[in-house]
Amino acid sequence: DRSVSRGLGDVYKRQEKQHATYKSKEEHLMIKTFKQLVALISEINSEDDRSYTLGEIDRSFEREKISWSDHEMLYQLACKVAA
């Protein structure tokens, strides 16, 4: 009995570690996407560039690569950049 409980505890610990790793990978991808979008915003030189960038921001949110608050902040920033 005792060894079974102990084994289950080890399984739960491993699952927690795997979940923590998954979260950090997910966060890493979100940060990478955010940085890529900021780079796109910095390259806006025309209204076509702005439209493309806004579309990329929307697609990134739809694919759950950025949060809603990041979407809104990036959108506002892209709209303020002079073309």
mmCIF file with all atom_site columns, C-alpha atoms in Angstrom:
data_model
loop_
_atom_site.group_PDB
_atom_site.id
_atom_site.type_symbol
_atom_site.label_atom_id
_atom_site.label_alt_id
_atom_site.label_comp_id
_atom_site.label_asym_id
_atom_site.label_entity_id
_atom_site.label_seq_id
_atom_site.pdbx_PDB_ins_code
_atom_site.Cartn_x
_atom_site.Cartn_y
_atom_site.Cartn_z
_atom_site.occupancy
_atom_site.B_iso_or_equiv
_atom_site.pdbx_formal_charge
_atom_site.auth_seq_id
_atom_site.auth_comp_id
_atom_site.auth_asym_id
_atom_site.auth_atom_id
_atom_site.pdbx_PDB_model_num
ATOM 1  C CA . ASP A 1 1  ? 0.000  0.000  0.000   1.00 0.00 ? 1  ASP A CA 1
ATOM 2  C CA . ARG A 1 2  ? 2.653  2.453  1.047   1.00 0.00 ? 2  ARG A CA 1
ATOM 3  C CA . SER A 1 3  ? 4.762  1.946  -2.096  1.00 0.00 ? 3  SER A CA 1
ATOM 4  C CA . VAL A 1 4  ? 1.714  2.529  -4.333  1.00 0.00 ? 4  VAL A CA 1
ATOM 5  C CA . SER A 1 5  ? 0.973  5.859  -2.636  1.00 0.00 ? 5  SER A CA 1
ATOM 6  C CA . ARG A 1 6  ? 4.585  6.804  -2.862  1.00 0.00 ? 6  ARG A CA 1
ATOM 7  C CA . GLY A 1 7  ? 4.628  5.959  -6.590  1.00 0.00 ? 7  GLY A CA 1
ATOM 8  C CA . LEU A 1 8  ? 1.563  8.108  -7.213  1.00 0.00 ? 8  LEU A CA 1
ATOM 9  C CA . GLY A 1 9  ? 3.229  11.003 -5.428  1.00 0.00 ? 9  GLY A CA 1
ATOM 10 C CA . ASP A 1 10 ? 6.192  10.709 -7.781  1.00 0.00 ? 10 ASP A CA 1
ATOM 11 C CA . VAL A 1 11 ? 3.850  10.712 -10.794 1.00 0.00 ? 11 VAL A CA 1
ATOM 12 C CA . TYR A 1 12 ? 2.100  13.858 -9.548  1.00 0.00 ? 12 TYR A CA 1
ATOM 13 C CA . LYS A 1 13 ? 5.443  15.570 -8.988  1.00 0.00 ? 13 LYS A CA 1
ATOM 14 C CA . ARG A 1 14 ? 6.572  14.691 -12.516 1.00 0.00 ? 14 ARG A CA 1
ATOM 15 C CA . GLN A 1 15 ? 3.308  16.017 -13.972 1.00 0.00 ? 15 GLN A CA 1
ATOM 16 C CA . GLU A 1 16 ? 3.749  19.293 -12.100 1.00 0.00 ? 16 GLU A CA 1
ATOM 17 C CA . LYS A 1 17 ? 7.286  19.663 -13.469 1.00 0.00 ? 17 LYS A CA 1
ATOM 18 C CA . GLN A 1 18 ? 6.118  18.892 -17.010 1.00 0.00 ? 18 GLN A CA 1
ATOM 19 C CA . HIS A 1 19 ? 3.272  21.390 -16.673 1.00 0.00 ? 19 HIS A CA 1
ATOM 20 C CA . ALA A 1 20 ? 5.687  24.074 -15.421 1.00 0.00 ? 20 ALA A CA 1
ATOM 21 C CA . THR A 1 21 ? 7.979  23.416 -18.399 1.00 0.00 ? 21 THR A CA 1
ATOM 22 C CA . TYR A 1 22 ? 5.031  23.647 -20.797 1.00 0.00 ? 22 TYR A CA 1
ATOM 23 C CA . LYS A 1 23 ? 4.000  26.967 -19.289 1.00 0.00 ? 23 LYS A CA 1
ATOM 24 C CA . SER A 1 24 ? 7.474  28.400 -19.674 1.00 0.00 ? 24 SER A CA 1
ATOM 25 C CA . LYS A 1 25 ? 7.665  27.218 -23.306 1.00 0.00 ? 25 LYS A CA 1
ATOM 26 C CA . GLU A 1 26 ? 4.278  28.802 -23.966 1.00 0.00 ? 26 GLU A CA 1
ATOM 27 C CA . GLU A 1 27 ? 5.396  32.033 -22.311 1.00 0.00 ? 27 GLU A CA 1
ATOM 28 C CA . HIS A 1 28 ? 8.629  31.957 -24.312 1.00 0.00 ? 28 HIS A CA 1
ATOM 29 C CA . LEU A 1 29 ? 6.655  31.691 -27.564 1.00 0.00 ? 29 LEU A CA 1
ATOM 30 C CA . MET A 1 30 ? 4.367  34.549 -26.525 1.00 0.00 ? 30 MET A CA 1
ATOM 31 C CA . ILE A 1 31 ? 7.360  36.776 -25.750 1.00 0.00 ? 31 ILE A CA 1
ATOM 32 C CA . LYS A 1 32 ? 9.005  35.848 -29.062 1.00 0.00 ? 32 LYS A CA 1
ATOM 33 C CA . THR A 1 33 ? 5.807  36.674 -30.965 1.00 0.00 ? 33 THR A CA 1
ATOM 34 C CA . PHE A 1 34 ? 5.439  39.963 -29.074 1.00 0.00 ? 34 PHE A CA 1
ATOM 35 C CA . LYS A 1 35 ? 8.997  40.976 -29.997 1.00 0.00 ? 35 LYS A CA 1
ATOM 36 C CA . GLN A 1 36 ? 8.417  40.070 -33.653 1.00 0.00 ? 36 GLN A CA 1
ATOM 37 C CA . LEU A 1 37 ? 5.298  42.231 -33.727 1.00 0.00 ? 37 LEU A CA 1
ATOM 38 C CA . VAL A 1 38 ? 7.137  45.162 -32.115 1.00 0.00 ? 38 VAL A CA 1
ATOM 39 C CA . ALA A 1 39 ? 9.792  44.822 -34.831 1.00 0.00 ? 39 ALA A CA 1
ATOM 40 C CA . LEU A 1 40 ? 7.064  44.909 -37.493 1.00 0.00 ? 40 LEU A CA 1
ATOM 41 C CA . ILE A 1 41 ? 5.607  48.043 -35.903 1.00 0.00 ? 41 ILE A CA 1
ATOM 42 C CA . SER A 1 42 ? 9.015  49.714 -35.955 1.00 0.00 ? 42 SER A CA 1
ATOM 43 C CA . GLU A 1 43 ? 9.200  49.105 -39.720 1.00 0.00 ? 43 GLU A CA 1
ATOM 44 C CA . ILE A 1 44 ? 5.908  50.824 -40.579 1.00 0.00 ? 44 ILE A CA 1
ATOM 45 C CA . ASN A 1 45 ? 6.629  53.280 -43.403 1.00 0.00 ? 45 ASN A CA 1
ATOM 46 C CA . SER A 1 46 ? 3.310  53.334 -45.228 1.00 0.00 ? 46 SER A CA 1
ATOM 47 C CA . GLU A 1 47 ? -0.386 52.675 -44.723 1.00 0.00 ? 47 GLU A CA 1
ATOM 48 C CA . ASP A 1 48 ? 0.091  49.318 -46.458 1.00 0.00 ? 48 ASP A CA 1
ATOM 49 C CA . ASP A 1 49 ? 2.750  48.427 -43.861 1.00 0.00 ? 49 ASP A CA 1
ATOM 50 C CA . ARG A 1 50 ? 0.349  49.471 -41.097 1.00 0.00 ? 50 ARG A CA 1
ATOM 51 C CA . SER A 1 51 ? -2.498 47.360 -42.538 1.00 0.00 ? 51 SER A CA 1
ATOM 52 C CA . TYR A 1 52 ? -0.215 44.344 -42.833 1.00 0.00 ? 52 TYR A CA 1
ATOM 53 C CA . THR A 1 53 ? 1.050  44.805 -39.261 1.00 0.00 ? 53 THR A CA 1
ATOM 54 C CA . LEU A 1 54 ? -2.465 45.192 -37.844 1.00 0.00 ? 54 LEU A CA 1
ATOM 55 C CA . GLY A 1 55 ? -3.425 41.989 -39.646 1.00 0.00 ? 55 GLY A CA 1
ATOM 56 C CA . GLU A 1 56 ? -0.451 40.168 -38.125 1.00 0.00 ? 56 GLU A CA 1
ATOM 57 C CA . ILE A 1 57 ? -1.430 41.412 -34.666 1.00 0.00 ? 57 ILE A CA 1
ATOM 58 C CA . ASP A 1 58 ? -4.991 40.139 -35.195 1.00 0.00 ? 58 ASP A CA 1
ATOM 59 C CA . ARG A 1 59 ? -3.777 36.760 -36.502 1.00 0.00 ? 59 ARG A CA 1
ATOM 60 C CA . SER A 1 60 ? -1.387 36.353 -33.570 1.00 0.00 ? 60 SER A CA 1
ATOM 61 C CA . PHE A 1 61 ? -4.240 36.923 -31.128 1.00 0.00 ? 61 PHE A CA 1
ATOM 62 C CA . GLU A 1 62 ? -6.576 34.572 -33.012 1.00 0.00 ? 62 GLU A CA 1
ATOM 63 C CA . ARG A 1 63 ? -3.894 31.861 -32.831 1.00 0.00 ? 63 ARG A CA 1
ATOM 64 C CA . GLU A 1 64 ? -3.490 32.568 -29.096 1.00 0.00 ? 64 GLU A CA 1
ATOM 65 C CA . LYS A 1 65 ? 0.126  33.645 -29.542 1.00 0.00 ? 65 LYS A CA 1
ATOM 66 C CA . ILE A 1 66 ? -0.473 36.922 -27.673 1.00 0.00 ? 66 ILE A CA 1
ATOM 67 C CA . SER A 1 67 ? -2.906 37.940 -24.946 1.00 0.00 ? 67 SER A CA 1
ATOM 68 C CA . TRP A 1 68 ? -5.815 40.332 -25.423 1.00 0.00 ? 68 TRP A CA 1
ATOM 69 C CA . SER A 1 69 ? -4.036 43.069 -23.462 1.00 0.00 ? 69 SER A CA 1
ATOM 70 C CA . ASP A 1 70 ? -0.922 42.652 -25.637 1.00 0.00 ? 70 ASP A CA 1
ATOM 71 C CA . HIS A 1 71 ? -3.136 42.751 -28.735 1.00 0.00 ? 71 HIS A CA 1
ATOM 72 C CA . GLU A 1 72 ? -4.691 46.037 -27.644 1.00 0.00 ? 72 GLU A CA 1
ATOM 73 C CA . MET A 1 73 ? -1.371 47.619 -26.688 1.00 0.00 ? 73 MET A CA 1
ATOM 74 C CA . LEU A 1 74 ? 0.323  46.601 -29.951 1.00 0.00 ? 74 LEU A CA 1
ATOM 75 C CA . TYR A 1 75 ? -2.677 47.738 -31.969 1.00 0.00 ? 75 TYR A CA 1
ATOM 76 C CA . GLN A 1 76 ? -2.626 51.167 -30.341 1.00 0.00 ? 76 GLN A CA 1
ATOM 77 C CA . LEU A 1 77 ? 1.103  51.468 -30.848 1.00 0.00 ? 77 LEU A CA 1
ATOM 78 C CA . ALA A 1 78 ? 0.844  50.535 -34.526 1.00 0.00 ? 78 ALA A CA 1
ATOM 79 C CA . CYS A 1 79 ? -1.877 53.131 -35.009 1.00 0.00 ? 79 CYS A CA 1
ATOM 80 C CA . LYS A 1 80 ? 0.262  55.878 -33.443 1.00 0.00 ? 80 LYS A CA 1
ATOM 81 C CA . VAL A 1 81 ? 3.361  55.272 -35.576 1.00 0.00 ? 81 VAL A CA 1
ATOM 82 C CA . ALA A 1 82 ? 3.703  57.921 -38.286 1.00 0.00 ? 82 ALA A CA 1
ATOM 83 C CA . ALA A 1 83 ? 3.763  56.436 -41.749 1.00 0.00 ? 83 ALA A CA 1
#
